Amino acid sequence: DAEAWMKHHINRKHMLNGVTLIDPEHTYIGPDVEIGCDTVIYPNVFLQGETKIGSNVEILPNSFLRNAIIGDDVLIDSSKIVESSVDAHTTIGPMSHLRNQTHIHENCRIGNFVEFKNSDFGDGSKCAHLTYIGDSDFGKKINVGCGVVTVNYDGKSKYRTVVKDGAFIGSNCNLIAPVTIG
């Protein structure tokens, strides 16, 4: 009963502040979460920890965010974002996973079944599907093809991959760190 009362209280507070919860009974928001006005949250979304969501964000069903920072005008489609940040005008998902200190900059597209870990992805870059980017620094306006993998671990140590502005990484490439691509 206490949990149901708290959920109702938290959800009502956000709705009174201009957040649209499509189905409040099936939306789970922690007490420390901040959400900007004109944001729309669909059912079966979990927002935990110190998550901060900007204005005019749309979070589609089956998304999970914990300690995430989300900018304005972002679309999150059925994805998981943990201890990471997404800047304004970016699209995430469906089925993407951003974890452990990943920063996705403005105007990016992160698509189906893409995983990021401990990486920086520059303004206007795109990674549409079936890719793993870990321990990497990607510049601006980069296009990452399907099936790209940053091979960041040799069994003993982890290394970083660097991809500079404007690069095109074709499908099915393995980038074996440490490596820099111009």
mmCIF file of C-alpha atoms in Angstrom:
data_model
loop_
_atom_site.group_PDB
_atom_site.id
_atom_site.type_symbol
_atom_site.label_atom_id
_atom_site.label_comp_id
_atom_site.label_asym_id
_atom_site.label_seq_id
_atom_site.Cartn_x
_atom_site.Cartn_y
_atom_site.Cartn_z
ATOM 1 C CA ASP A 1 0.000 0.000 0.000
ATOM 2 C CA ALA A 2 2.817 2.395 0.883
ATOM 3 C CA GLU A 3 4.564 1.757 -2.416
ATOM 4 C CA ALA A 4 1.349 2.354 -4.390
ATOM 5 C CA TRP A 5 0.725 5.586 -2.462
ATOM 6 C CA MET A 6 4.286 6.808 -3.134
ATOM 7 C CA LYS A 7 4.097 5.942 -6.849
ATOM 8 C CA HIS A 8 0.790 7.801 -7.163
ATOM 9 C CA HIS A 9 2.210 10.826 -5.278
ATOM 10 C CA ILE A 10 5.398 11.002 -7.417
ATOM 11 C CA ASN A 11 3.576 10.490 -10.723
ATOM 12 C CA ARG A 12 0.926 13.078 -9.856
ATOM 13 C CA LYS A 13 3.638 15.640 -8.981
ATOM 14 C CA HIS A 14 5.224 15.200 -12.426
ATOM 15 C CA MET A 15 1.888 15.367 -14.236
ATOM 16 C CA LEU A 16 1.021 18.623 -12.414
ATOM 17 C CA ASN A 17 4.403 19.962 -13.645
ATOM 18 C CA GLY A 18 3.477 19.339 -17.299
ATOM 19 C CA VAL A 19 4.710 15.766 -17.860
ATOM 20 C CA THR A 20 2.360 13.413 -19.729
ATOM 21 C CA LEU A 21 2.255 9.876 -18.366
ATOM 22 C CA ILE A 22 0.268 7.766 -20.819
ATOM 23 C CA ASP A 23 -0.459 5.126 -18.155
ATOM 24 C CA PRO A 24 0.566 6.293 -14.657
ATOM 25 C CA GLU A 25 -0.290 2.908 -13.121
ATOM 26 C CA HIS A 26 2.457 1.294 -15.217
ATOM 27 C CA THR A 27 5.101 4.043 -15.006
ATOM 28 C CA TYR A 28 7.757 3.834 -12.297
ATOM 29 C CA ILE A 29 9.585 7.032 -11.288
ATOM 30 C CA GLY A 30 12.005 7.267 -8.378
ATOM 31 C CA PRO A 31 11.772 10.082 -5.820
ATOM 32 C CA ASP A 32 14.942 11.876 -6.984
ATOM 33 C CA VAL A 33 14.112 11.913 -10.719
ATOM 34 C CA GLU A 34 13.666 15.314 -12.411
ATOM 35 C CA ILE A 35 11.575 15.647 -15.592
ATOM 36 C CA GLY A 36 11.071 18.722 -17.784
ATOM 37 C CA CYS A 37 7.669 19.869 -18.999
ATOM 38 C CA ASP A 38 6.084 18.633 -22.224
ATOM 39 C CA THR A 39 7.831 15.276 -21.827
ATOM 40 C CA VAL A 40 5.726 12.220 -22.700
ATOM 41 C CA ILE A 41 6.367 8.899 -20.964
ATOM 42 C CA TYR A 42 4.729 5.684 -22.146
ATOM 43 C CA PRO A 43 3.837 2.637 -20.008
ATOM 44 C CA ASN A 44 6.389 0.215 -18.587
ATOM 45 C CA VAL A 45 9.105 2.857 -18.231
ATOM 46 C CA PHE A 46 11.397 2.795 -15.188
ATOM 47 C CA LEU A 47 13.248 5.983 -14.137
ATOM 48 C CA GLN A 48 15.587 5.537 -11.183
ATOM 49 C CA GLY A 49 18.339 7.238 -9.190
ATOM 50 C CA GLU A 50 19.311 10.805 -9.987
ATOM 51 C CA THR A 51 17.990 10.744 -13.549
ATOM 52 C CA LYS A 52 17.396 14.187 -15.083
ATOM 53 C CA ILE A 53 15.242 14.478 -18.192
ATOM 54 C CA GLY A 54 14.883 17.666 -20.231
ATOM 55 C CA SER A 55 11.801 19.146 -21.879
ATOM 56 C CA ASN A 56 9.901 17.765 -24.848
ATOM 57 C CA VAL A 57 11.403 14.277 -24.450
ATOM 58 C CA GLU A 58 9.509 11.179 -25.554
ATOM 59 C CA ILE A 59 10.255 7.897 -23.772
ATOM 60 C CA LEU A 60 8.563 4.938 -25.437
ATOM 61 C CA PRO A 61 7.532 1.708 -23.651
ATOM 62 C CA ASN A 62 10.003 -0.703 -22.069
ATOM 63 C CA SER A 63 12.763 1.831 -21.387
ATOM 64 C CA PHE A 64 14.944 1.829 -18.260
ATOM 65 C CA LEU A 65 17.007 4.824 -17.116
ATOM 66 C CA ARG A 66 19.175 5.025 -13.992
ATOM 67 C CA ASN A 67 21.389 8.019 -13.168
ATOM 68 C CA ALA A 68 20.939 9.241 -16.744
ATOM 69 C CA ILE A 69 21.079 12.839 -17.991
ATOM 70 C CA ILE A 70 18.803 13.432 -20.996
ATOM 71 C CA GLY A 71 18.728 16.725 -22.943
ATOM 72 C CA ASP A 72 15.750 18.423 -24.576
ATOM 73 C CA ASP A 73 13.925 17.017 -27.624
ATOM 74 C CA VAL A 74 15.267 13.462 -27.269
ATOM 75 C CA LEU A 75 13.423 10.292 -28.337
ATOM 76 C CA ILE A 76 14.182 7.089 -26.401
ATOM 77 C CA ASP A 77 12.661 3.932 -27.860
ATOM 78 C CA SER A 78 12.683 0.759 -25.722
ATOM 79 C CA SER A 79 16.247 1.249 -24.507
ATOM 80 C CA LYS A 80 18.423 1.087 -21.395
ATOM 81 C CA ILE A 81 20.551 4.075 -20.291
ATOM 82 C CA VAL A 82 22.639 3.727 -17.127
ATOM 83 C CA GLU A 83 25.092 6.295 -15.737
ATOM 84 C CA SER A 84 25.294 8.002 -19.129
ATOM 85 C CA SER A 85 24.152 11.200 -20.841
ATOM 86 C CA VAL A 86 22.340 12.035 -24.065
ATOM 87 C CA ASP A 87 22.356 15.582 -25.434
ATOM 88 C CA ALA A 88 19.517 17.406 -27.222
ATOM 89 C CA HIS A 89 17.872 16.431 -30.522
ATOM 90 C CA THR A 90 19.075 12.823 -30.410
ATOM 91 C CA THR A 91 17.256 9.550 -31.074
ATOM 92 C CA ILE A 92 18.060 6.396 -29.090
ATOM 93 C CA GLY A 93 16.803 2.903 -29.973
ATOM 94 C CA PRO A 94 14.929 0.743 -30.250
ATOM 95 C CA MET A 95 16.807 -1.751 -28.084
ATOM 96 C CA SER A 96 19.957 0.317 -27.479
ATOM 97 C CA HIS A 97 22.070 0.073 -24.329
ATOM 98 C CA LEU A 98 24.145 3.020 -23.101
ATOM 99 C CA ARG A 99 26.177 2.253 -19.994
ATOM 100 C CA ASN A 100 28.995 3.407 -17.725
ATOM 101 C CA GLN A 101 30.000 6.953 -18.579
ATOM 102 C CA THR A 102 28.823 7.106 -22.185
ATOM 103 C CA HIS A 103 28.132 10.575 -23.576
ATOM 104 C CA ILE A 104 26.078 10.905 -26.763
ATOM 105 C CA HIS A 105 26.258 14.480 -28.075
ATOM 106 C CA GLU A 106 23.615 16.528 -29.959
ATOM 107 C CA ASN A 107 21.814 15.537 -33.147
ATOM 108 C CA CYS A 108 22.925 11.900 -33.029
ATOM 109 C CA ARG A 109 21.150 8.737 -34.112
ATOM 110 C CA ILE A 110 21.739 5.563 -32.082
ATOM 111 C CA GLY A 111 19.695 2.713 -33.512
ATOM 112 C CA ASN A 112 18.650 -0.913 -33.113
ATOM 113 C CA PHE A 113 20.759 -3.178 -30.924
ATOM 114 C CA VAL A 114 23.632 -0.723 -30.404
ATOM 115 C CA GLU A 115 25.662 -0.867 -27.189
ATOM 116 C CA PHE A 116 27.985 1.839 -25.884
ATOM 117 C CA LYS A 117 30.264 1.671 -22.848
ATOM 118 C CA ASN A 118 32.605 4.371 -21.528
ATOM 119 C CA SER A 119 32.554 6.248 -24.827
ATOM 120 C CA ASP A 120 32.094 9.731 -26.258
ATOM 121 C CA PHE A 121 30.079 10.061 -29.491
ATOM 122 C CA GLY A 122 30.296 13.470 -31.210
ATOM 123 C CA ASP A 123 27.673 15.877 -32.591
ATOM 124 C CA GLY A 124 25.762 14.674 -35.627
ATOM 125 C CA SER A 125 27.231 11.159 -35.609
ATOM 126 C CA LYS A 126 25.155 8.105 -36.485
ATOM 127 C CA CYS A 127 25.307 4.469 -35.461
ATOM 128 C CA ALA A 128 22.192 2.805 -36.813
ATOM 129 C CA HIS A 129 22.321 -0.864 -35.849
ATOM 130 C CA LEU A 130 24.026 -3.982 -34.467
ATOM 131 C CA THR A 131 27.187 -2.359 -33.116
ATOM 132 C CA TYR A 132 29.366 -2.371 -29.984
ATOM 133 C CA ILE A 133 31.379 0.748 -29.154
ATOM 134 C CA GLY A 134 33.385 0.503 -25.943
ATOM 135 C CA ASP A 135 36.167 2.642 -24.469
ATOM 136 C CA SER A 136 36.101 4.945 -27.492
ATOM 137 C CA ASP A 137 36.153 8.591 -28.565
ATOM 138 C CA PHE A 138 34.235 9.306 -31.771
ATOM 139 C CA GLY A 139 34.248 12.794 -33.294
ATOM 140 C CA LYS A 140 31.581 14.769 -35.130
ATOM 141 C CA LYS A 141 29.531 13.680 -38.163
ATOM 142 C CA ILE A 142 30.768 10.094 -38.210
ATOM 143 C CA ASN A 143 28.747 7.305 -39.808
ATOM 144 C CA VAL A 144 29.182 3.866 -38.242
ATOM 145 C CA GLY A 145 27.961 0.935 -40.348
ATOM 146 C CA CYS A 146 26.178 -2.232 -39.282
ATOM 147 C CA GLY A 147 28.122 -4.808 -37.288
ATOM 148 C CA VAL A 148 31.035 -2.599 -36.224
ATOM 149 C CA VAL A 149 32.841 -3.698 -33.056
ATOM 150 C CA THR A 150 35.515 -1.862 -31.114
ATOM 151 C CA VAL A 151 37.786 -4.591 -29.836
ATOM 152 C CA ASN A 152 38.955 -2.925 -26.656
ATOM 153 C CA TYR A 153 40.198 -5.837 -24.539
ATOM 154 C CA ASP A 154 43.149 -8.173 -25.172
ATOM 155 C CA GLY A 155 42.537 -10.426 -22.181
ATOM 156 C CA LYS A 156 44.703 -8.356 -19.834
ATOM 157 C CA SER A 157 44.122 -4.663 -20.519
ATOM 158 C CA LYS A 158 41.539 -2.377 -22.082
ATOM 159 C CA TYR A 159 42.516 0.198 -24.719
ATOM 160 C CA ARG A 160 40.762 3.152 -26.375
ATOM 161 C CA THR A 161 39.698 3.600 -29.972
ATOM 162 C CA VAL A 162 39.720 7.114 -31.469
ATOM 163 C CA VAL A 163 37.760 7.983 -34.628
ATOM 164 C CA LYS A 164 38.148 11.551 -35.892
ATOM 165 C CA ASP A 165 35.536 13.945 -37.339
ATOM 166 C CA GLY A 166 33.838 12.984 -40.586
ATOM 167 C CA ALA A 167 35.045 9.378 -40.750
ATOM 168 C CA PHE A 168 32.961 6.644 -42.349
ATOM 169 C CA ILE A 169 33.279 3.211 -40.750
ATOM 170 C CA GLY A 170 31.806 0.603 -43.091
ATOM 171 C CA SER A 171 29.798 -2.449 -42.119
ATOM 172 C CA ASN A 172 31.332 -5.441 -40.361
ATOM 173 C CA CYS A 173 34.569 -3.724 -39.243
ATOM 174 C CA ASN A 174 36.505 -4.650 -36.118
ATOM 175 C CA LEU A 175 38.501 -1.709 -34.777
ATOM 176 C CA ILE A 176 41.276 -3.294 -32.700
ATOM 177 C CA ALA A 177 42.410 -0.877 -29.986
ATOM 178 C CA PRO A 178 44.574 0.980 -29.480
ATOM 179 C CA VAL A 179 43.864 2.536 -32.866
ATOM 180 C CA THR A 180 43.185 6.027 -34.268
ATOM 181 C CA ILE A 181 41.234 6.534 -37.479
ATOM 182 C CA GLY A 182 41.461 9.891 -39.231
#
